[in-house]
Coordinates of C-alpha atoms and ligand atoms in Angstrom, one line a residue:
M1 CA 0.0 0.0 0.0
P2 CA 1.3 3.5 -0.9
A3 CA 2.5 5.8 1.9
V4 CA -0.3 8.2 1.1
Q5 CA -3.9 7.9 -0.2
S6 CA -4.7 11.5 -1.0
V7 CA -2.3 14.3 -2.2
L8 CA -2.7 17.9 -3.0
V9 CA -0.2 19.2 -5.6
V10 CA 0.2 23.0 -5.6
G11 CA 1.4 24.2 -9.0
A12 CA 0.8 22.7 -12.4
G13 CA 4.3 23.3 -14.0
L14 CA 6.3 20.3 -15.1
A15 CA 7.2 19.2 -11.6
G16 CA 3.6 19.3 -10.3
T17 CA 2.0 17.8 -13.3
A18 CA 4.5 15.0 -13.5
A19 CA 4.0 14.1 -9.8
A20 CA 0.2 14.3 -10.3
I21 CA 0.4 11.9 -13.3
L22 CA 2.6 9.3 -11.6
L23 CA 0.7 9.3 -8.3
A24 CA -2.7 9.2 -9.9
E25 CA -1.6 6.3 -12.1
G26 CA -0.4 4.6 -8.9
G27 CA -3.9 4.8 -7.4
V28 CA -3.5 7.8 -5.2
S29 CA -6.3 10.4 -5.2
V30 CA -4.7 13.6 -6.5
D31 CA -5.9 17.2 -6.6
L32 CA -3.8 19.6 -8.6
V33 CA -4.3 23.4 -8.2
E34 CA -2.8 26.0 -10.4
A35 CA -2.8 29.8 -9.9
K36 CA -2.9 30.5 -13.7
P37 CA -6.3 30.3 -15.3
D38 CA -4.8 29.0 -18.6
L39 CA -1.8 26.7 -19.0
G40 CA -1.5 27.2 -22.8
A41 CA -0.7 30.9 -22.8
L42 CA 2.0 32.4 -25.0
G43 CA 5.5 31.3 -24.1
S44 CA 8.9 30.6 -25.4
G45 CA 10.8 27.5 -26.1
I46 CA 12.5 25.0 -23.7
T47 CA 15.5 22.8 -24.2
L48 CA 15.0 19.3 -22.8
Q49 CA 18.0 17.1 -22.2
G50 CA 17.9 13.3 -22.3
N51 CA 17.3 12.9 -18.6
A52 CA 14.2 15.1 -18.9
L53 CA 13.0 13.0 -21.8
R54 CA 13.5 9.8 -19.8
V55 CA 11.0 11.1 -17.2
L56 CA 8.6 12.3 -20.0
R57 CA 8.7 8.8 -21.4
Q58 CA 7.8 7.4 -17.9
L59 CA 4.8 9.8 -17.9
G60 CA 3.6 8.2 -21.2
V61 CA 4.0 11.4 -23.3
W62 CA 7.2 10.7 -25.1
E63 CA 5.7 9.9 -28.5
E64 CA 3.7 13.2 -28.5
V65 CA 6.7 15.2 -27.3
R66 CA 8.9 13.6 -30.1
E67 CA 6.3 14.5 -32.7
Q68 CA 5.9 18.1 -31.7
G69 CA 9.5 18.9 -30.7
Y70 CA 12.8 18.9 -32.5
A71 CA 15.5 16.4 -31.5
F72 CA 19.2 16.6 -32.1
D73 CA 22.4 15.0 -30.8
T74 CA 25.2 17.6 -31.1
L75 CA 26.0 21.0 -29.7
G76 CA 27.8 23.7 -31.7
L77 CA 30.2 26.3 -30.2
R78 CA 30.6 29.3 -32.5
A79 CA 32.8 32.4 -32.4
P80 CA 31.3 35.9 -32.2
D81 CA 33.1 36.8 -35.4
A82 CA 32.0 38.2 -38.7
A83 CA 31.3 34.6 -40.1
G84 CA 29.9 33.1 -36.9
T85 CA 32.7 30.5 -37.3
L86 CA 31.9 27.0 -36.0
L87 CA 34.7 26.3 -33.5
V88 CA 33.7 22.9 -32.4
E89 CA 30.8 20.4 -32.8
L90 CA 30.4 18.5 -29.6
E91 CA 28.8 15.1 -29.5
D92 CA 26.3 15.4 -26.7
Q93 CA 25.8 12.6 -24.1
H94 CA 22.7 10.5 -24.2
T95 CA 21.8 11.4 -20.6
G96 CA 18.4 9.6 -21.0
G97 CA 19.9 6.4 -22.3
P98 CA 20.9 5.4 -25.9
D99 CA 17.3 5.1 -27.2
L100 CA 16.4 8.7 -26.5
P101 CA 17.9 11.8 -28.2
C102 CA 20.5 13.8 -26.4
T103 CA 18.4 17.0 -26.6
L104 CA 14.9 18.1 -27.8
G105 CA 13.7 21.6 -28.2
M106 CA 10.0 22.3 -27.8
Y107 CA 7.4 25.1 -27.6
R108 CA 6.7 25.4 -23.8
P109 CA 2.9 25.8 -24.1
A110 CA 2.7 22.7 -26.3
L111 CA 4.6 20.7 -23.7
A112 CA 2.4 22.1 -20.9
R113 CA -0.7 21.1 -22.8
I114 CA 0.6 17.5 -23.4
V115 CA 1.4 16.8 -19.8
A116 CA -1.8 18.6 -18.5
D117 CA -3.9 16.3 -20.7
R118 CA -2.1 13.3 -19.5
A119 CA -2.7 14.3 -15.9
V120 CA -6.4 14.5 -16.5
A121 CA -6.3 11.1 -18.3
A122 CA -4.5 9.6 -15.4
G123 CA -7.2 10.7 -13.1
A124 CA -5.8 13.8 -11.4
K125 CA -8.4 16.4 -10.6
S126 CA -7.1 19.7 -11.8
R127 CA -8.4 23.2 -10.8
L128 CA -7.0 26.2 -12.6
G129 CA -7.1 29.8 -11.3
L130 CA -6.9 28.6 -7.7
T131 CA -4.4 29.0 -4.9
C132 CA -4.2 28.0 -1.3
S133 CA -4.5 30.4 1.6
A134 CA -3.6 28.2 4.6
L135 CA -2.0 24.8 5.5
D136 CA -2.5 23.3 8.9
Q137 CA -1.0 20.0 9.6
D138 CA -1.1 17.5 12.4
A139 CA 0.4 14.0 12.8
D140 CA -2.2 12.4 10.4
G141 CA -2.9 14.9 7.7
V142 CA -2.9 18.4 6.3
D143 CA -6.0 20.7 6.4
V144 CA -5.8 23.0 3.4
T145 CA -7.9 26.2 3.0
F146 CA -8.2 27.4 -0.6
A147 CA -8.5 31.0 -1.8
D148 CA -12.2 30.4 -2.7
G149 CA -12.9 29.5 1.0
S150 CA -13.2 25.7 0.4
T151 CA -11.3 23.3 2.6
Q152 CA -10.0 19.8 2.2
R153 CA -7.8 17.3 4.2
Y154 CA -4.9 15.5 2.5
D155 CA -2.3 12.9 3.6
L156 CA 0.4 15.0 1.8
V157 CA 0.8 18.4 0.2
I158 CA 3.4 18.7 -2.6
G159 CA 4.6 22.3 -3.2
A160 CA 5.5 22.5 -6.9
D161 CA 4.7 26.2 -7.1
G162 CA 7.9 27.4 -8.6
I163 CA 10.8 29.7 -7.8
R164 CA 8.7 32.0 -5.6
S165 CA 6.9 29.2 -3.9
W166 CA 4.0 30.1 -1.6
T167 CA 4.2 26.6 -0.1
R168 CA 7.9 27.1 0.8
Q169 CA 7.0 30.2 2.8
A170 CA 3.9 28.5 4.3
I171 CA 6.1 25.8 5.9
G172 CA 8.6 28.4 7.3
I173 CA 11.5 27.9 4.9
D174 CA 13.1 31.3 4.4
T175 CA 15.5 30.4 1.5
E176 CA 15.0 32.9 -1.3
P177 CA 16.4 33.0 -4.8
R178 CA 19.2 35.4 -5.5
T179 CA 20.0 37.1 -8.7
T180 CA 23.2 36.0 -10.4
G181 CA 23.9 39.3 -12.2
M182 CA 22.8 38.2 -15.7
G183 CA 19.6 38.7 -17.6
I184 CA 18.3 36.9 -20.7
W185 CA 16.5 38.1 -23.8
R186 CA 14.4 35.3 -25.4
V187 CA 12.4 35.3 -28.5
F188 CA 10.2 32.7 -30.2
A189 CA 10.6 32.9 -34.0
P190 CA 10.5 31.0 -37.3
R191 CA 13.3 28.4 -37.8
P192 CA 15.5 29.1 -40.7
E193 CA 16.9 26.0 -42.5
S194 CA 20.4 26.9 -41.2
V195 CA 19.3 26.0 -37.6
T196 CA 19.3 22.3 -36.9
R197 CA 20.6 22.1 -33.4
T198 CA 21.6 24.4 -30.5
D199 CA 24.7 26.6 -31.2
L200 CA 26.2 28.8 -28.5
Y201 CA 28.3 31.8 -29.1
Y202 CA 30.3 32.8 -26.1
G203 CA 31.6 36.3 -25.9
G204 CA 31.2 39.4 -28.1
P205 CA 29.3 42.3 -26.6
S206 CA 26.9 39.9 -24.8
Y207 CA 27.9 36.9 -22.7
I208 CA 26.1 34.2 -24.6
A209 CA 24.0 34.2 -27.8
G210 CA 22.3 31.0 -28.7
Y211 CA 19.3 29.3 -30.3
C212 CA 17.4 26.0 -30.1
P213 CA 15.0 24.6 -32.8
T214 CA 11.6 23.8 -31.2
G215 CA 9.9 22.3 -34.2
E216 CA 10.1 22.1 -38.0
D217 CA 8.9 25.7 -38.2
S218 CA 10.0 27.3 -35.0
L219 CA 12.9 28.0 -32.7
Y220 CA 13.7 30.1 -29.7
A221 CA 16.8 32.3 -29.6
Y222 CA 18.4 34.0 -26.6
I223 CA 21.0 36.6 -25.7
V224 CA 22.5 36.9 -22.2
E225 CA 23.7 40.2 -20.9
D226 CA 24.4 42.0 -17.6
Y227 CA 21.1 42.1 -15.7
Q228 CA 19.5 45.5 -15.9
D229 CA 16.0 46.7 -15.2
R230 CA 14.3 46.5 -18.6
S231 CA 10.8 46.7 -17.2
M232 CA 10.2 50.3 -18.6
L233 CA 10.7 49.1 -22.2
S234 CA 7.7 48.6 -24.4
P235 CA 7.5 45.3 -26.3
E236 CA 8.6 47.1 -29.5
E237 CA 11.6 48.7 -27.7
G238 CA 12.5 45.2 -26.3
L239 CA 12.4 43.8 -29.8
T240 CA 14.7 46.7 -31.0
V241 CA 17.2 46.0 -28.2
M242 CA 17.3 42.3 -29.0
R243 CA 17.8 43.0 -32.7
V244 CA 20.7 45.5 -31.9
L245 CA 22.4 43.0 -29.6
A246 CA 22.0 40.2 -32.2
K247 CA 23.9 42.3 -34.8
A248 CA 27.2 41.1 -33.3
Y249 CA 26.4 37.5 -34.1
H250 CA 26.5 35.9 -37.5
G251 CA 26.2 32.6 -39.3
P252 CA 22.6 31.3 -38.6
W253 CA 22.0 34.4 -36.4
D254 CA 21.9 36.5 -39.6
D255 CA 18.9 34.5 -40.7
I256 CA 17.3 34.6 -37.2
R257 CA 17.8 38.4 -36.8
E258 CA 15.9 39.1 -40.0
S259 CA 12.9 37.2 -38.8
L260 CA 12.6 39.0 -35.5
T261 CA 9.6 41.1 -36.2
D262 CA 6.9 40.1 -33.6
A263 CA 7.4 42.1 -30.4
S264 CA 4.9 40.0 -28.5
R265 CA 7.2 37.0 -28.7
V266 CA 10.2 38.8 -27.0
N267 CA 10.7 38.3 -23.2
Y268 CA 13.3 39.4 -20.7
T269 CA 14.1 37.6 -17.4
K270 CA 16.8 37.8 -14.8
F271 CA 18.9 34.7 -13.8
E272 CA 18.2 33.6 -10.3
S273 CA 19.3 30.6 -8.1
H274 CA 18.7 29.0 -4.8
V275 CA 18.8 25.6 -3.1
V276 CA 16.7 24.8 0.0
P277 CA 18.9 23.0 2.5
A278 CA 17.8 19.4 3.0
P279 CA 15.4 18.1 4.0
W280 CA 12.8 19.6 1.6
N281 CA 9.8 18.6 3.7
R282 CA 8.3 19.9 6.9
G283 CA 6.2 17.0 8.2
R284 CA 3.5 16.2 5.6
V285 CA 4.4 19.1 3.2
T286 CA 7.2 18.8 0.8
L287 CA 8.8 20.8 -2.1
I288 CA 9.8 19.7 -5.6
G289 CA 11.2 21.4 -8.6
D290 CA 11.9 25.2 -8.6
A291 CA 10.2 25.5 -5.2
A292 CA 13.2 23.5 -3.8
H293 CA 16.0 24.6 -6.2
S294 CA 16.5 26.8 -9.1
C295 CA 19.4 27.6 -11.5
P296 CA 20.2 29.8 -14.4
P297 CA 19.5 28.0 -17.6
T298 CA 23.2 27.8 -18.6
L299 CA 23.0 24.0 -18.5
A300 CA 19.3 23.8 -19.5
Q301 CA 18.7 21.4 -16.6
G302 CA 16.0 23.2 -14.5
A303 CA 13.1 21.4 -16.0
A304 CA 15.0 18.1 -16.0
Q305 CA 15.7 18.4 -12.3
A306 CA 12.1 19.3 -11.6
L307 CA 10.9 16.2 -13.5
E308 CA 13.5 14.0 -11.7
D309 CA 12.2 15.3 -8.3
A310 CA 8.7 14.3 -9.3
S311 CA 9.7 10.9 -10.5
V312 CA 11.8 10.0 -7.5
L313 CA 9.3 11.3 -4.9
S314 CA 6.4 9.6 -6.6
E315 CA 8.3 6.3 -6.8
L316 CA 9.1 6.5 -3.1
L317 CA 5.5 7.5 -2.1
L318 CA 4.1 4.5 -4.1
T319 CA 6.6 1.9 -2.8
R320 CA 7.1 2.8 0.9
E321 CA 4.4 2.0 3.4
H322 CA 5.2 4.9 5.8
L323 CA 5.7 8.5 4.9
D324 CA 8.6 8.7 7.4
D325 CA 10.5 6.2 5.2
V326 CA 10.3 8.5 2.2
W327 CA 12.2 11.6 3.3
G328 CA 15.6 9.9 3.9
P329 CA 15.9 8.4 0.4
Y330 CA 14.3 11.4 -1.2
T331 CA 17.1 13.6 0.2
E332 CA 19.7 11.0 -0.7
R333 CA 18.6 10.7 -4.3
R334 CA 17.8 14.3 -5.0
F335 CA 19.8 16.8 -2.9
T336 CA 23.4 16.3 -4.1
R337 CA 22.3 15.7 -7.7
A338 CA 20.2 18.8 -8.0
S339 CA 22.7 20.9 -6.0
T340 CA 25.5 19.8 -8.3
V341 CA 23.5 21.0 -11.3
V342 CA 22.8 24.3 -9.6
E343 CA 26.5 24.8 -8.8
G344 CA 27.5 23.8 -12.4
S345 CA 25.0 26.2 -13.9
L346 CA 26.3 29.0 -11.6
Q347 CA 29.9 28.2 -12.4
L348 CA 29.3 28.7 -16.1
G349 CA 27.8 32.1 -15.4
K350 CA 30.7 33.1 -13.0
W351 CA 33.3 32.3 -15.6
L352 CA 31.6 34.7 -18.0
L353 CA 31.0 37.4 -15.5
Q354 CA 34.6 37.3 -14.3
R355 CA 35.9 37.1 -17.9
E356 CA 37.7 33.8 -17.0
R357 CA 38.4 31.1 -19.6
G358 CA 36.8 28.1 -17.9
D359 CA 36.6 24.6 -19.2
V360 CA 33.1 24.9 -20.5
P361 CA 33.0 21.6 -22.4
G362 CA 34.7 19.8 -19.5
L363 CA 32.1 21.0 -17.0
M364 CA 29.2 20.2 -19.3
A365 CA 30.6 16.7 -19.9
S366 CA 31.1 15.9 -16.2
I367 CA 27.5 17.0 -15.3
S368 CA 26.1 15.0 -18.3
H369 CA 28.1 12.0 -17.1
M370 CA 26.5 12.3 -13.6
L371 CA 23.0 12.7 -15.1
T372 CA 23.3 9.7 -17.4
A373 CA 22.7 7.4 -14.3
P374 CA 18.9 7.6 -13.6
A375 CA 18.1 9.7 -10.5
Ligands
LIG1 C1 14.9 32.2 -18.7 C2 14.8 30.8 -18.3 C3 15.0 29.8 -19.3 C4 15.0 28.5 -18.9 N1 15.2 27.5 -19.9 C5 15.2 26.2 -19.5 C6 15.5 25.2 -20.5 O1 15.7 25.5 -21.6 N2 15.5 23.9 -20.1 C7 15.3 23.6 -18.8 O2 15.3 22.4 -18.4 N3 15.0 24.5 -17.8 C8 14.9 25.8 -18.2 N4 14.6 26.7 -17.3 C9 14.2 26.3 -15.9 C10 12.8 25.7 -16.0 O3 11.9 26.6 -16.6 C11 12.3 25.5 -14.5 O4 13.3 24.8 -13.8 C12 11.1 24.6 -14.6 O5 10.1 25.2 -15.3 C13 10.6 24.3 -13.1 O6 9.4 23.6 -13.2 P1 8.5 23.7 -11.9 O7 7.3 22.9 -12.2 O8 9.2 23.4 -10.7 O9 8.1 25.2 -11.7 P2 7.3 26.2 -12.7 O10 7.4 25.8 -14.1 O11 7.6 27.6 -12.3 O12 5.8 25.9 -12.3 C14 5.2 26.3 -11.1 C15 3.7 26.5 -11.3 O13 3.1 26.8 -10.1 C16 2.2 27.8 -10.3 N5 2.0 28.6 -9.0 C17 2.8 29.5 -8.5 N6 2.3 29.9 -7.3 C18 1.2 29.1 -7.1 C19 0.3 29.1 -6.0 N7 0.4 29.8 -4.9 N8 -0.7 28.2 -6.1 C20 -0.9 27.5 -7.2 N9 -0.1 27.5 -8.2 C21 1.0 28.3 -8.2 C22 2.7 28.7 -11.4 O14 1.8 29.4 -12.1 C23 3.4 27.6 -12.3 O15 2.5 27.1 -13.2 C24 14.7 28.1 -17.6 C25 14.4 29.1 -16.6 C26 14.5 30.4 -17.0 C27 14.3 31.5 -15.9

């Protein structure tokens, strides 16, 4: 018998939806609440590494993801010179195993829709546009009050509510994300034929310029700069800034830059990071995904780590009879792995900020090697 019969998952991002699918499939009664009224709103792309794809396959959505995304097995490093010279083509590691691609790019809202539909099919009861207002736990359960005034008692609450987690605060954890000093411009745009995988350009006037195909007809492209408050810019001004920054990058970037015309698809975000010290639970309330740890996307591992948290936690909840037997192995299997990814992601950024010539391929390879073993 599973350690829990009823679970509330707070937050329907990848972490929360994955946990909801796996627990509902395992026979647990799952409620999933999400603050946003619509999961399919406009968004950018996401880079999913093999270890993320391994969990998506476990969720039963791999075929759909493969059909809608764009898979590739190499990573290009290019120079910020007049030709966008290809410096090296790195064979990526199959972190999800040999039968899954190394990397797949995807349109975020499409991925959100696929996993949300799967959660409903698995039997999770999902409520959009709803948050919690109070958690009150005793030895046997958690009484949850929702923002609409309704109440419900659960065996367990999973806080999967992202980097600014309400759940984290509600259980008295005061760890907060810190800015790393960098900000990223991202745009969702048409894919020119010249883009068939991710290429990264390190250096030039910005720290990193890169792109990732997300489907036959689409890609997302990004430029990383010193973080600055860009909130006063209109979407059109944001588009202009991105086009100007992109002028320093050539090769496939020349094609991409020309296609940057839709201001509504440009977005600016600062890089942030945190790791909640172990354990990630307080009694019958636990954290997964960005609620527990976040990293700048320099290794494109945030979503993968969120999915791995959900997979490991669900497996433990379904195979241990007592909740007390879950937390030790959950920490053992997740804390060091996720922390290593966070530290590696930060290190890549630090080298750039301090203008140091670090061993970027070496760091990427060692993290990929660690991630190849299932979580
Ligand atoms: C600029 C940028 C680029 C990135 N690119 C990549 C990438 O290419 N590849 C990658 O692997 N990772 C990437 N990441 C990281 C990745 O997006 C996150 O690690 C991942 O989305 C975390 O998933 P999550 O489910 O834990 O949190 P989220 O995706 O943040 O989901 C949390 C959900 O909880 C909801 N919520 C919040 N508060 C409440 C509440 N009180 N009640 C109910 N619901 C609530 C939110 O609306 C949201 O839907 C990137 C991050 C950034 C900032």
